[in-house]
Amino acid sequence: MIVMQEELNHFEMSEVWELVPRPQNQSVIGTRWVFRNKMNENDIIIRNKARLVAQGFNKKEGIDYEETFAPVARLGAIRMLLAFACSKDFVLYQMDVKSAFLNGFINEEVYVE
């Protein structure tokens, strides 16, 4: 599928992984593909989406990792930002970042397959 290749191209372009032989004494996280259809207001499919995600439930806190987080924007934080921007006459722009998580850094080695 084209959308799967686009996702893999983002990984390669961002240089977020390195292909290595499977380690013997390390835990390895599995992956899976998640597929979604983006629809318009008339429930007509306008785009197919594919994401390769790590199966993080395979790791154990204190053994395989120190901490994890998933940055999400809460509705209350968005409302506060919009109210503040209105009160100060700021101009806001919106952008869609397909692979924002690829720009983060982790300080430990993680193996996925």
PDB file of C-alpha atoms in Angstrom:
ATOM      1  CA  MET A   1       0.000   0.000   0.000  1.00  0.00           C
ATOM      2  CA  ILE A   2       1.155   3.508  -0.762  1.00  0.00           C
ATOM      3  CA  VAL A   3       0.275   4.879   2.703  1.00  0.00           C
ATOM      4  CA  MET A   4       2.433   2.219   4.367  1.00  0.00           C
ATOM      5  CA  GLN A   5       5.379   3.152   2.154  1.00  0.00           C
ATOM      6  CA  GLU A   6       4.873   6.852   3.014  1.00  0.00           C
ATOM      7  CA  GLU A   7       5.096   6.005   6.735  1.00  0.00           C
ATOM      8  CA  LEU A   8       8.289   3.989   6.220  1.00  0.00           C
ATOM      9  CA  ASN A   9       9.735   6.830   4.126  1.00  0.00           C
ATOM     10  CA  HIS A  10       9.173   9.230   7.066  1.00  0.00           C
ATOM     11  CA  PHE A  11      11.164   6.890   9.315  1.00  0.00           C
ATOM     12  CA  GLU A  12      13.991   6.635   6.814  1.00  0.00           C
ATOM     13  CA  MET A  13      14.058  10.366   6.042  1.00  0.00           C
ATOM     14  CA  SER A  14      14.199  11.245   9.758  1.00  0.00           C
ATOM     15  CA  GLU A  15      16.891   8.624  10.413  1.00  0.00           C
ATOM     16  CA  VAL A  16      15.073   7.339  13.497  1.00  0.00           C
ATOM     17  CA  TRP A  17      16.185   3.749  13.205  1.00  0.00           C
ATOM     18  CA  GLU A  18      19.115   1.633  12.260  1.00  0.00           C
ATOM     19  CA  LEU A  19      18.803  -1.922  10.969  1.00  0.00           C
ATOM     20  CA  VAL A  20      20.791  -4.280  13.218  1.00  0.00           C
ATOM     21  CA  PRO A  21      20.823  -8.040  13.863  1.00  0.00           C
ATOM     22  CA  ARG A  22      18.309  -9.152  16.500  1.00  0.00           C
ATOM     23  CA  PRO A  23      20.017  -8.896  19.916  1.00  0.00           C
ATOM     24  CA  GLN A  24      20.202 -12.048  22.041  1.00  0.00           C
ATOM     25  CA  ASN A  25      19.943 -10.595  25.565  1.00  0.00           C
ATOM     26  CA  GLN A  26      17.602  -7.661  24.951  1.00  0.00           C
ATOM     27  CA  SER A  27      13.841  -7.504  24.942  1.00  0.00           C
ATOM     28  CA  VAL A  28      12.419  -6.647  21.545  1.00  0.00           C
ATOM     29  CA  ILE A  29       9.150  -4.774  21.054  1.00  0.00           C
ATOM     30  CA  GLY A  30       6.771  -5.937  18.367  1.00  0.00           C
ATOM     31  CA  THR A  31       5.053  -3.591  15.962  1.00  0.00           C
ATOM     32  CA  ARG A  32       1.778  -3.535  14.134  1.00  0.00           C
ATOM     33  CA  TRP A  33       0.104  -1.473  11.460  1.00  0.00           C
ATOM     34  CA  VAL A  34      -2.904   0.678  12.368  1.00  0.00           C
ATOM     35  CA  PHE A  35      -5.145   1.706   9.476  1.00  0.00           C
ATOM     36  CA  ARG A  36      -7.750   4.484   9.470  1.00  0.00           C
ATOM     37  CA  ASN A  37      -9.935   6.122   6.870  1.00  0.00           C
ATOM     38  CA  LYS A  38     -10.226   9.900   7.075  1.00  0.00           C
ATOM     39  CA  MET A  39     -13.740  10.999   6.157  1.00  0.00           C
ATOM     40  CA  ASN A  40     -15.282  14.321   5.226  1.00  0.00           C
ATOM     41  CA  GLU A  41     -18.458  15.746   6.730  1.00  0.00           C
ATOM     42  CA  ASN A  42     -20.569  13.562   4.387  1.00  0.00           C
ATOM     43  CA  ASP A  43     -18.862  10.362   5.601  1.00  0.00           C
ATOM     44  CA  ILE A  44     -17.068   9.902   2.293  1.00  0.00           C
ATOM     45  CA  ILE A  45     -13.532   8.518   2.533  1.00  0.00           C
ATOM     46  CA  ILE A  46     -11.086  11.216   1.470  1.00  0.00           C
ATOM     47  CA  ARG A  47      -7.811   9.666   2.604  1.00  0.00           C
ATOM     48  CA  ASN A  48      -6.408   6.398   3.900  1.00  0.00           C
ATOM     49  CA  LYS A  49      -3.962   6.560   6.794  1.00  0.00           C
ATOM     50  CA  ALA A  50      -1.469   3.974   8.022  1.00  0.00           C
ATOM     51  CA  ARG A  51       0.761   4.147  11.106  1.00  0.00           C
ATOM     52  CA  LEU A  52       3.374   1.680  12.277  1.00  0.00           C
ATOM     53  CA  VAL A  53       3.101   1.555  16.058  1.00  0.00           C
ATOM     54  CA  ALA A  54       5.166  -0.172  18.717  1.00  0.00           C
ATOM     55  CA  GLN A  55       3.388  -2.625  20.986  1.00  0.00           C
ATOM     56  CA  GLY A  56       4.481  -0.864  24.156  1.00  0.00           C
ATOM     57  CA  PHE A  57       2.518  -3.206  26.397  1.00  0.00           C
ATOM     58  CA  ASN A  58       5.361  -5.727  25.953  1.00  0.00           C
ATOM     59  CA  LYS A  59       7.692  -3.611  28.094  1.00  0.00           C
ATOM     60  CA  LYS A  60       7.758  -3.574  31.889  1.00  0.00           C
ATOM     61  CA  GLU A  61       8.334  -0.434  33.969  1.00  0.00           C
ATOM     62  CA  GLY A  62      11.625  -0.512  35.853  1.00  0.00           C
ATOM     63  CA  ILE A  63      12.964  -3.310  33.637  1.00  0.00           C
ATOM     64  CA  ASP A  64      12.651  -2.214  30.018  1.00  0.00           C
ATOM     65  CA  TYR A  65      12.179   1.543  30.369  1.00  0.00           C
ATOM     66  CA  GLU A  66      12.407   4.409  32.821  1.00  0.00           C
ATOM     67  CA  GLU A  67       9.520   6.590  31.639  1.00  0.00           C
ATOM     68  CA  THR A  68       7.241   7.067  28.672  1.00  0.00           C
ATOM     69  CA  PHE A  69       4.755   9.695  27.620  1.00  0.00           C
ATOM     70  CA  ALA A  70       2.498  10.495  24.721  1.00  0.00           C
ATOM     71  CA  PRO A  71       2.117  14.229  24.115  1.00  0.00           C
ATOM     72  CA  VAL A  72      -1.486  15.133  23.396  1.00  0.00           C
ATOM     73  CA  ALA A  73      -3.245  18.466  23.309  1.00  0.00           C
ATOM     74  CA  ARG A  74      -6.037  18.658  25.840  1.00  0.00           C
ATOM     75  CA  LEU A  75      -9.164  20.558  24.894  1.00  0.00           C
ATOM     76  CA  GLY A  76      -8.795  22.831  27.936  1.00  0.00           C
ATOM     77  CA  ALA A  77      -5.255  23.786  26.904  1.00  0.00           C
ATOM     78  CA  ILE A  78      -6.418  24.591  23.371  1.00  0.00           C
ATOM     79  CA  ARG A  79      -9.240  26.767  24.704  1.00  0.00           C
ATOM     80  CA  MET A  80      -6.804  28.610  26.958  1.00  0.00           C
ATOM     81  CA  LEU A  81      -4.429  29.202  24.052  1.00  0.00           C
ATOM     82  CA  LEU A  82      -7.241  30.534  21.862  1.00  0.00           C
ATOM     83  CA  ALA A  83      -8.556  32.822  24.624  1.00  0.00           C
ATOM     84  CA  PHE A  84      -5.075  34.191  25.308  1.00  0.00           C
ATOM     85  CA  ALA A  85      -4.401  34.712  21.596  1.00  0.00           C
ATOM     86  CA  CYS A  86      -7.700  36.583  21.214  1.00  0.00           C
ATOM     87  CA  SER A  87      -7.015  38.815  24.206  1.00  0.00           C
ATOM     88  CA  LYS A  88      -3.565  39.744  22.854  1.00  0.00           C
ATOM     89  CA  ASP A  89      -4.610  39.933  19.166  1.00  0.00           C
ATOM     90  CA  PHE A  90      -2.131  37.210  18.226  1.00  0.00           C
ATOM     91  CA  VAL A  91      -2.336  35.583  14.818  1.00  0.00           C
ATOM     92  CA  LEU A  92      -2.423  31.790  15.029  1.00  0.00           C
ATOM     93  CA  TYR A  93      -1.555  29.355  12.279  1.00  0.00           C
ATOM     94  CA  GLN A  94      -2.440  25.704  12.076  1.00  0.00           C
ATOM     95  CA  MET A  95      -0.211  23.012  10.660  1.00  0.00           C
ATOM     96  CA  ASP A  96      -0.575  19.279  10.404  1.00  0.00           C
ATOM     97  CA  VAL A  97       2.566  17.388  11.351  1.00  0.00           C
ATOM     98  CA  LYS A  98       2.362  13.778  10.220  1.00  0.00           C
ATOM     99  CA  SER A  99       5.279  12.459  12.211  1.00  0.00           C
ATOM    100  CA  ALA A 100       5.908  14.878  15.069  1.00  0.00           C
ATOM    101  CA  PHE A 101       6.863  12.033  17.433  1.00  0.00           C
ATOM    102  CA  LEU A 102       9.892  11.275  15.239  1.00  0.00           C
ATOM    103  CA  ASN A 103      11.475  14.543  16.400  1.00  0.00           C
ATOM    104  CA  GLY A 104      11.746  13.456  20.042  1.00  0.00           C
ATOM    105  CA  PHE A 105      14.831  11.964  21.667  1.00  0.00           C
ATOM    106  CA  ILE A 106      15.197   8.964  23.968  1.00  0.00           C
ATOM    107  CA  ASN A 107      18.310   8.188  25.965  1.00  0.00           C
ATOM    108  CA  GLU A 108      18.118   4.412  25.859  1.00  0.00           C
ATOM    109  CA  GLU A 109      18.360   1.775  23.178  1.00  0.00           C
ATOM    110  CA  VAL A 110      15.040   0.331  22.067  1.00  0.00           C
ATOM    111  CA  TYR A 111      14.764  -2.659  19.745  1.00  0.00           C
ATOM    112  CA  VAL A 112      11.649  -3.229  17.630  1.00  0.00           C
ATOM    113  CA  GLU A 113      10.762  -5.827  15.040  1.00  0.00           C
TER     114      GLU A 113
END
